[in-house]
XYZ file of C-alpha atoms in Angstrom:
533
model
C 0.303 -15.122 55.757
C -2.140 -14.087 52.876
C 0.715 -13.717 50.271
C 2.554 -16.895 51.317
C -0.523 -19.161 51.397
C -1.974 -17.707 48.357
C 1.373 -18.107 46.765
C 1.705 -22.032 47.800
C -1.835 -22.857 47.212
C -1.602 -21.523 43.415
C 1.823 -22.520 42.380
C 2.157 -25.324 44.378
C -0.758 -27.335 45.766
C -3.052 -26.531 42.859
C -0.522 -27.904 40.183
C 0.410 -30.853 42.064
C -3.097 -31.560 42.834
C -4.231 -31.352 39.030
C -1.665 -33.593 37.723
C -2.285 -36.351 40.564
C -6.209 -36.010 39.800
C -5.692 -36.225 36.111
C -3.677 -39.169 36.705
C -6.067 -41.064 38.983
C -9.352 -40.040 37.020
C -10.310 -42.602 34.350
C -13.474 -42.190 32.435
C -14.924 -39.413 34.718
C -14.557 -41.480 37.762
C -11.684 -41.894 40.638
C -9.853 -45.014 40.430
C -7.961 -45.422 43.757
C -7.648 -48.998 42.964
C -5.015 -47.801 40.509
C -2.390 -47.546 43.455
C -2.367 -51.188 44.025
C -2.437 -51.913 40.413
C 1.046 -49.822 39.964
C 2.520 -51.133 43.120
C 1.889 -54.787 41.965
C 4.160 -53.999 38.899
C 7.625 -55.482 39.327
C 9.539 -52.880 37.777
C 7.697 -50.282 40.034
C 8.794 -52.308 43.124
C 12.184 -52.249 41.799
C 12.346 -48.660 41.503
C 10.951 -47.965 45.008
C 13.538 -50.568 46.415
C 16.460 -48.785 44.546
C 15.294 -45.561 45.532
C 15.328 -46.540 49.298
C 18.582 -48.462 49.397
C 20.475 -46.058 47.500
C 19.397 -43.411 49.766
C 20.260 -45.383 53.005
C 23.766 -46.262 51.370
C 24.331 -42.692 50.272
C 23.438 -41.296 53.717
C 25.561 -44.162 55.607
C 28.712 -43.358 53.116
C 28.220 -39.572 53.545
C 28.103 -39.965 57.429
C 31.244 -42.165 57.219
C 33.173 -39.712 55.229
C 31.877 -36.434 56.492
C 31.863 -36.852 60.115
C 35.766 -36.758 60.581
C 35.492 -33.414 58.504
C 32.756 -32.021 60.856
C 35.273 -32.838 63.969
C 38.137 -31.258 62.030
C 35.989 -28.112 61.551
C 34.659 -27.975 64.865
C 37.750 -28.481 67.021
C 40.852 -27.499 64.923
C 42.155 -24.224 64.088
C 44.469 -24.259 60.988
C 45.666 -22.034 58.283
C 43.191 -21.741 55.207
C 40.259 -23.032 57.491
C 37.813 -20.401 56.133
C 38.911 -21.044 52.668
C 38.566 -24.725 53.030
C 34.991 -24.281 54.697
C 33.991 -22.423 51.290
C 35.464 -25.205 49.133
C 33.516 -27.825 50.945
C 30.431 -25.916 50.827
C 30.692 -25.362 46.878
C 29.442 -28.640 45.954
C 25.961 -28.133 47.963
C 24.957 -25.140 45.867
C 26.043 -26.611 42.732
C 23.161 -27.658 40.539
C 22.673 -31.611 40.392
C 23.351 -31.304 36.617
C 26.792 -29.987 37.288
C 27.459 -32.604 40.030
C 26.269 -35.310 37.255
C 28.522 -33.854 34.558
C 31.763 -33.454 36.750
C 31.519 -37.084 37.696
C 30.849 -38.016 34.226
C 34.195 -36.338 33.246
C 35.871 -38.125 36.119
C 34.373 -41.794 35.795
C 32.469 -42.118 32.532
C 33.524 -42.908 28.921
C 36.891 -40.947 28.196
C 37.086 -39.664 31.493
C 40.147 -39.217 33.787
C 39.717 -42.914 35.289
C 39.046 -44.191 31.767
C 42.036 -42.661 30.274
C 44.621 -43.329 33.038
C 43.358 -47.062 34.130
C 40.777 -47.884 31.791
C 38.042 -48.020 34.628
C 34.813 -46.842 34.034
C 32.192 -46.207 36.748
C 29.196 -44.523 34.878
C 26.011 -46.527 34.736
C 27.143 -48.138 38.025
C 25.728 -47.537 41.335
C 29.055 -46.486 42.728
C 29.245 -43.461 40.578
C 25.913 -42.172 42.047
C 26.629 -43.053 45.716
C 29.931 -40.758 45.332
C 28.189 -38.032 43.638
C 25.699 -38.168 46.413
C 28.683 -37.949 48.985
C 29.942 -34.977 47.011
C 26.770 -33.023 46.823
C 25.926 -33.626 50.529
C 29.282 -33.477 52.402
C 28.731 -30.174 53.403
C 25.302 -30.941 55.034
C 26.972 -33.107 57.611
C 30.116 -30.857 57.937
C 28.161 -27.632 58.737
C 25.030 -29.269 60.417
C 26.880 -31.557 62.659
C 30.052 -29.547 62.808
C 28.180 -26.302 63.777
C 26.942 -28.076 67.042
C 30.041 -29.847 67.702
C 32.044 -26.516 67.765
C 29.679 -25.269 70.513
C 29.777 -28.289 72.681
C 31.658 -27.467 75.936
C 34.919 -29.905 75.731
C 35.145 -29.562 79.602
C 32.488 -32.260 79.714
C 34.368 -34.953 77.987
C 37.588 -33.850 79.837
C 35.682 -34.338 83.131
C 34.787 -37.690 82.063
C 38.595 -38.550 81.203
C 39.462 -37.500 84.638
C 36.948 -39.808 86.099
C 38.699 -42.606 84.610
C 36.929 -42.914 81.261
C 38.897 -44.053 78.266
C 38.792 -41.444 75.314
C 36.556 -43.781 73.142
C 34.043 -44.206 76.082
C 34.141 -40.633 76.977
C 33.325 -39.738 73.501
C 30.624 -42.623 73.183
C 29.023 -41.648 76.600
C 29.111 -37.997 76.704
C 29.819 -36.150 73.307
C 27.685 -38.771 71.169
C 24.374 -38.369 72.846
C 24.761 -34.482 72.679
C 25.347 -34.828 69.020
C 22.766 -37.414 68.245
C 20.035 -34.882 67.460
C 22.205 -33.021 64.866
C 23.672 -36.247 63.419
C 20.083 -37.548 62.797
C 18.984 -34.102 61.549
C 21.659 -34.238 58.993
C 21.228 -37.870 58.147
C 17.518 -37.154 57.468
C 18.359 -34.274 55.254
C 20.961 -36.333 53.274
C 18.370 -39.033 53.111
C 15.663 -36.632 51.674
C 18.137 -35.185 49.205
C 19.178 -38.616 47.727
C 15.788 -40.027 48.059
C 14.432 -37.586 45.567
C 17.414 -37.372 43.411
C 17.030 -36.467 39.736
C 19.669 -34.979 37.866
C 22.620 -37.204 39.207
C 20.719 -40.370 38.511
C 19.513 -39.141 35.208
C 23.152 -38.281 34.123
C 25.023 -41.234 35.722
C 22.432 -43.939 36.085
C 21.615 -44.474 32.460
C 18.743 -46.903 31.695
C 19.813 -49.430 34.556
C 19.039 -47.291 37.625
C 15.896 -45.080 38.135
C 14.843 -43.380 41.319
C 11.360 -42.433 41.925
C 11.843 -39.016 40.628
C 13.503 -40.213 37.470
C 10.858 -42.760 37.011
C 8.109 -40.269 37.303
C 10.045 -38.138 34.578
C 9.953 -41.111 32.339
C 6.441 -42.003 32.907
C 5.462 -38.558 32.222
C 7.557 -37.118 29.324
C 8.479 -40.425 27.454
C 5.633 -42.927 28.195
C 2.775 -40.374 28.815
C 1.425 -42.669 31.525
C -0.040 -40.076 34.026
C -1.875 -42.635 35.889
C 1.565 -44.313 37.137
C 3.191 -40.889 37.510
C 0.461 -39.669 39.750
C 0.645 -42.723 41.948
C 4.386 -42.664 42.369
C 4.244 -38.900 43.232
C 1.644 -39.561 45.863
C 4.431 -42.400 47.207
C 6.965 -39.902 47.122
C 4.828 -37.259 48.788
C 4.002 -39.595 51.755
C 7.714 -40.556 51.996
C 8.773 -36.881 52.067
C 5.913 -36.007 54.542
C 7.349 -38.789 57.009
C 10.965 -37.620 56.691
C 10.090 -33.989 57.266
C 8.045 -34.677 60.318
C 11.178 -36.854 61.837
C 13.410 -34.034 60.849
C 11.262 -31.420 62.740
C 11.258 -33.545 65.682
C 14.993 -33.873 65.965
C 15.699 -30.274 65.199
C 13.300 -29.430 68.221
C 15.431 -31.955 70.646
C 18.588 -30.291 69.360
C 17.160 -26.791 70.325
C 15.978 -27.521 73.715
C 18.163 -30.084 75.070
C 21.700 -28.493 74.858
C 23.564 -26.015 76.589
C 26.061 -24.512 74.292
C 29.356 -22.417 74.533
C 30.843 -19.687 72.137
C 32.171 -21.836 69.084
C 35.393 -19.573 69.030
C 36.627 -20.866 72.404
C 36.589 -24.610 71.336
C 39.070 -24.518 68.326
C 42.740 -25.068 68.706
C 45.577 -26.174 66.766
C 46.070 -29.875 66.333
C 48.247 -31.559 68.707
C 50.169 -34.848 68.283
C 50.613 -37.314 65.371
C 47.220 -38.598 65.563
C 45.188 -35.084 65.094
C 47.670 -34.128 62.185
C 47.014 -37.295 60.635
C 43.419 -36.799 60.949
C 43.641 -33.564 59.654
C 45.570 -34.596 56.564
C 43.237 -37.434 56.170
C 40.310 -34.850 55.690
C 42.153 -32.611 53.526
C 43.065 -35.818 51.248
C 39.284 -36.536 51.116
C 38.400 -33.182 50.253
C 41.027 -32.957 47.759
C 39.938 -36.465 45.939
C 36.091 -36.294 46.567
C 35.383 -32.760 46.183
C 38.052 -30.859 44.382
C 39.165 -33.413 41.680
C 35.546 -33.726 40.130
C 35.374 -30.025 39.507
C 38.936 -29.861 38.434
C 38.592 -32.519 35.866
C 35.236 -30.757 34.877
C 37.156 -27.663 33.900
C 39.845 -29.524 32.368
C 37.512 -31.099 29.842
C 36.062 -27.896 29.252
C 39.371 -26.742 27.794
C 40.150 -29.785 25.717
C 39.596 -28.046 22.485
C 42.365 -25.875 21.172
C 41.899 -22.083 21.616
C 38.933 -22.461 23.935
C 36.963 -24.140 20.920
C 34.145 -25.471 23.198
C 33.571 -22.113 24.680
C 33.715 -20.465 21.317
C 31.134 -23.234 19.964
C 28.528 -21.845 22.548
C 28.153 -18.706 20.448
C 27.073 -20.526 17.288
C 23.790 -21.805 16.325
C 23.586 -25.430 15.671
C 19.979 -25.716 14.354
C 19.283 -28.872 16.217
C 19.371 -28.966 20.155
C 18.927 -25.059 20.409
C 16.873 -22.408 18.430
C 19.256 -19.910 19.764
C 23.194 -19.995 20.550
C 23.839 -21.926 23.786
C 25.529 -19.042 25.369
C 22.287 -17.329 25.519
C 21.355 -19.722 28.416
C 23.596 -17.723 30.659
C 21.734 -14.559 30.361
C 18.247 -16.443 30.538
C 19.276 -18.242 33.672
C 20.675 -15.023 35.450
C 17.443 -13.022 34.424
C 15.245 -16.137 35.578
C 17.090 -16.418 38.896
C 16.845 -12.666 39.697
C 13.193 -12.733 39.352
C 12.904 -15.830 41.426
C 15.098 -14.537 43.946
C 12.753 -11.579 44.426
C 9.722 -13.574 44.754
C 11.392 -16.147 46.955
C 12.714 -13.158 49.333
C 9.275 -11.481 49.373
C 7.180 -14.894 50.185
C 9.731 -16.071 52.355
C 10.098 -12.868 54.421
C 6.393 -12.609 54.921
C 6.115 -16.388 56.074
C 9.113 -15.880 58.159
C 7.676 -12.697 59.901
C 4.505 -14.390 60.452
C 6.111 -17.715 62.055
C 7.836 -15.436 64.656
C 4.607 -13.790 66.095
C 3.948 -15.155 69.677
C 0.209 -15.258 68.939
C 0.798 -17.573 65.877
C -1.774 -20.543 66.047
C -1.606 -23.929 64.716
C -2.281 -23.186 61.318
C 0.660 -20.772 61.244
C 3.040 -23.298 62.938
C 1.654 -26.311 60.699
C 2.504 -23.963 57.414
C 6.125 -23.956 58.769
C 6.511 -27.673 57.916
C 4.364 -27.144 54.700
C 7.066 -24.839 53.549
C 9.576 -27.364 53.174
C 7.560 -29.667 50.927
C 8.864 -28.172 47.758
C 12.219 -29.568 48.659
C 10.826 -33.014 48.622
C 7.835 -33.192 46.281
C 8.693 -34.334 42.824
C 9.855 -31.241 40.876
C 8.983 -32.986 37.882
C 5.426 -33.268 38.889
C 5.332 -29.505 39.685
C 6.897 -28.643 36.221
C 4.187 -30.841 34.393
C 1.552 -29.794 36.714
C 2.283 -26.028 35.728
C 1.660 -26.987 32.035
C -1.718 -28.720 32.502
C -3.037 -26.607 35.439
C -1.939 -23.143 34.442
C -3.404 -23.259 30.885
C -6.803 -21.570 31.326
C -7.850 -17.913 32.152
C -7.433 -16.221 34.536
C -4.192 -18.270 35.063
C -3.172 -19.126 31.548
C 0.721 -18.677 31.811
C 1.590 -21.856 29.796
C 3.576 -19.494 27.166
C 4.623 -17.023 29.603
C 8.175 -16.677 30.730
C 7.004 -16.249 34.323
C 6.662 -19.817 34.910
C 10.231 -20.584 35.053
C 10.945 -18.190 37.893
C 7.685 -19.243 39.584
C 8.988 -22.795 39.856
C 12.397 -21.934 40.764
C 10.911 -19.582 43.772
C 9.023 -22.461 44.949
C 12.439 -24.097 45.846
C 14.034 -20.892 46.930
C 11.368 -20.093 49.740
C 12.275 -22.766 52.092
C 15.726 -21.436 52.291
C 14.731 -17.686 52.604
C 12.369 -18.962 55.676
C 15.242 -21.150 57.116
C 17.739 -18.488 56.965
C 15.676 -15.674 58.463
C 13.538 -17.397 61.149
C 16.464 -17.730 63.826
C 17.498 -13.936 63.440
C 13.687 -12.805 63.732
C 13.190 -14.913 66.533
C 16.216 -13.437 68.417
C 15.029 -10.047 67.931
C 13.980 -8.765 71.604
C 10.147 -8.404 71.446
C 10.418 -5.457 73.870
C 12.055 -3.303 71.184
C 8.993 -3.753 69.028
C 6.675 -3.118 72.126
C 8.605 0.021 72.864
C 8.323 1.371 69.323
C 4.738 0.661 69.302
C 4.208 2.309 72.593
C 6.055 5.499 71.101
C 3.440 5.491 68.525
C 5.307 3.687 65.524
C 2.941 1.926 63.064
C 3.432 -1.723 62.494
C 5.286 -1.136 59.033
C 7.633 1.458 60.780
C 8.295 -0.832 63.627
C 9.334 -3.400 60.928
C 11.403 -0.867 58.955
C 13.336 0.773 61.897
C 13.471 -2.178 64.464
C 13.579 -5.364 62.578
C 15.028 -4.476 59.140
C 18.339 -3.361 60.577
C 18.769 -6.361 62.596
C 17.875 -8.971 59.776
C 19.345 -7.069 56.968
C 22.222 -9.214 56.450
C 20.267 -12.420 56.970
C 17.973 -11.086 54.342
C 20.901 -10.709 51.882
C 22.130 -14.280 52.807
C 18.684 -15.605 52.078
C 18.542 -13.993 48.780
C 21.999 -15.469 47.939
C 20.920 -18.921 48.762
C 17.504 -18.358 46.814
C 19.570 -16.953 43.749
C 22.085 -20.011 43.782
C 19.150 -22.528 44.244
C 17.125 -20.962 41.477
C 20.093 -20.713 39.131
C 20.629 -24.507 39.248
C 16.751 -25.731 39.614
C 16.380 -28.587 36.979
C 13.495 -30.792 37.540
C 10.609 -28.433 36.984
C 12.398 -26.249 34.509
C 13.111 -28.958 32.098
C 9.409 -29.260 31.426
C 8.807 -25.390 31.042
C 11.965 -23.765 29.767
C 10.984 -22.669 26.077
C 13.446 -23.925 23.252
C 14.208 -20.462 22.646
C 14.963 -19.609 26.282
C 16.914 -22.494 27.520
C 18.346 -22.150 31.265
C 21.796 -23.249 31.867
C 20.866 -26.839 33.483
C 18.410 -27.603 30.602
C 21.011 -26.657 28.078
C 23.732 -28.948 29.623
C 21.203 -31.709 29.818
C 20.294 -31.488 26.330
C 23.902 -31.418 25.058
C 24.714 -34.528 27.063
C 21.850 -36.232 25.510
C 23.361 -35.631 21.838
C 26.309 -37.756 20.754
C 29.581 -36.055 19.586
C 32.676 -34.907 21.269
C 31.478 -31.226 20.459
C 28.382 -31.572 22.320
C 30.008 -33.149 25.245
C 32.709 -30.361 25.361
C 30.056 -27.794 25.147
C 28.223 -29.470 28.141
C 31.587 -29.258 30.222
C 32.048 -25.608 29.255
C 28.472 -24.513 30.078
C 28.970 -26.727 33.445
C 32.001 -24.768 34.390
C 30.463 -21.440 33.777
C 27.615 -22.419 35.930
C 29.831 -23.824 38.619
C 31.713 -20.451 38.714
C 28.504 -18.441 38.794
C 27.557 -20.570 41.849
C 30.998 -20.257 43.394
C 30.840 -16.580 43.249
C 27.482 -16.465 44.855
C 28.817 -18.683 47.869
C 31.933 -16.440 48.341
C 29.769 -13.341 48.728
C 27.494 -15.623 51.088
C 30.482 -16.448 53.197
C 31.169 -12.868 53.693
C 27.836 -11.947 54.608
C 27.047 -14.962 56.729
C 25.699 -13.894 60.108
C 25.607 -17.399 61.879
C 29.111 -17.699 63.343
C 28.433 -21.264 64.477
C 28.866 -22.411 60.983
C 25.482 -24.054 60.381
C 23.285 -23.523 57.463
């Protein structure tokens, strides 16, 4: 545990605590009354209200549209199912900047809807809600669908034979069994939308602001660290509560169900109703998930002769100090280093968490590992600048800051991917190797590693994709001469002109393709046949 604890203490807890302390300390003394002063502001209350209700609305809309998809993937077997599963998962690994850009190309000024029918949805809440559904559709499909595919269908059939109608059998037999998975998926969607930044920043305009966006505005535009610190504490408390409830629902799901092999429950659709349901899900995926990405690609090809792509190779002397195309190499290099850090730290933490003699501290650290997914990335990024600026940690001018921030987000994915596999290793194999004289390191190398090698590769793939698209912290610490792809896209969108807009579409398309390739590799390496993350 020494490595993971030191890593999170230095590069997560310390920067966050530093910026919060800087904001709450006024004239050398702590002013906790500042919390009440900030909450009394009407604009802050409006941000809190909008953050909460848009997250609730996004969660409800995602469940409404994705639960039929979860059923189709769990119970139906049809040609192209694996390809469709990969298509559904692509949005989840896309950076939020790409998601926002794709919907901007679809519903924004000069977008597809504007050209065809004169309809614009950008700077409206509907654009934000639909983008959140796009991003989180896979969370519901794979979390709920993974469990649904393992539920024994004979239980519902038995209820039907005893006289229950199909809706009643589903409501009284299947739904209670699915409830923990639905609750876990809903909480994760709520967490992602409650802390939404890139999507709201691009689509919301000045009219809509979540807590994360407001923290960014207060920090980088108004320079009011006091208000930003209070908002960070509020978001931290909300995220901690969400993660606590999520951990409880996951424990219920793991302990309350008897499951069967998922391969035995799927069959070809039967009857008009089931074929209609499959067709409806396919249409939903095509319109909601595929269309925005297709429009993004089409807009990137708007200039003759790949003009927007060729413009990426030229310096403009304004937005960037280097040609925008260099952001691709920068992002790949940062992501590789961040992946290496995340895999080492995450693997050590996962190994410690699987020990039978793990104490309360270790088990509690499992929950703390998830906090970087919900705590303001903006706070972490700005905290890096103000906390890591003195020896022996004077890293403010170092390139390593970017991969360190990206690794913080990648570690939870590594831990969550490796834990189930490590826990499945028969402890008697380790004990037998130890009895035969193997050292702990050799036991790990010759017993655990062969069994978890594929899971380790999957974890590395997730960490790479997440690191590649990290935006909230990177926007503060990426240097102008070394921008990452998400930062470059955001800067181009922030400048007027068709050429800047087209270059943003081109860079977003490149980023989308890189993430899609990483996902295809993940699908080939995936060890969890149930379809869960």
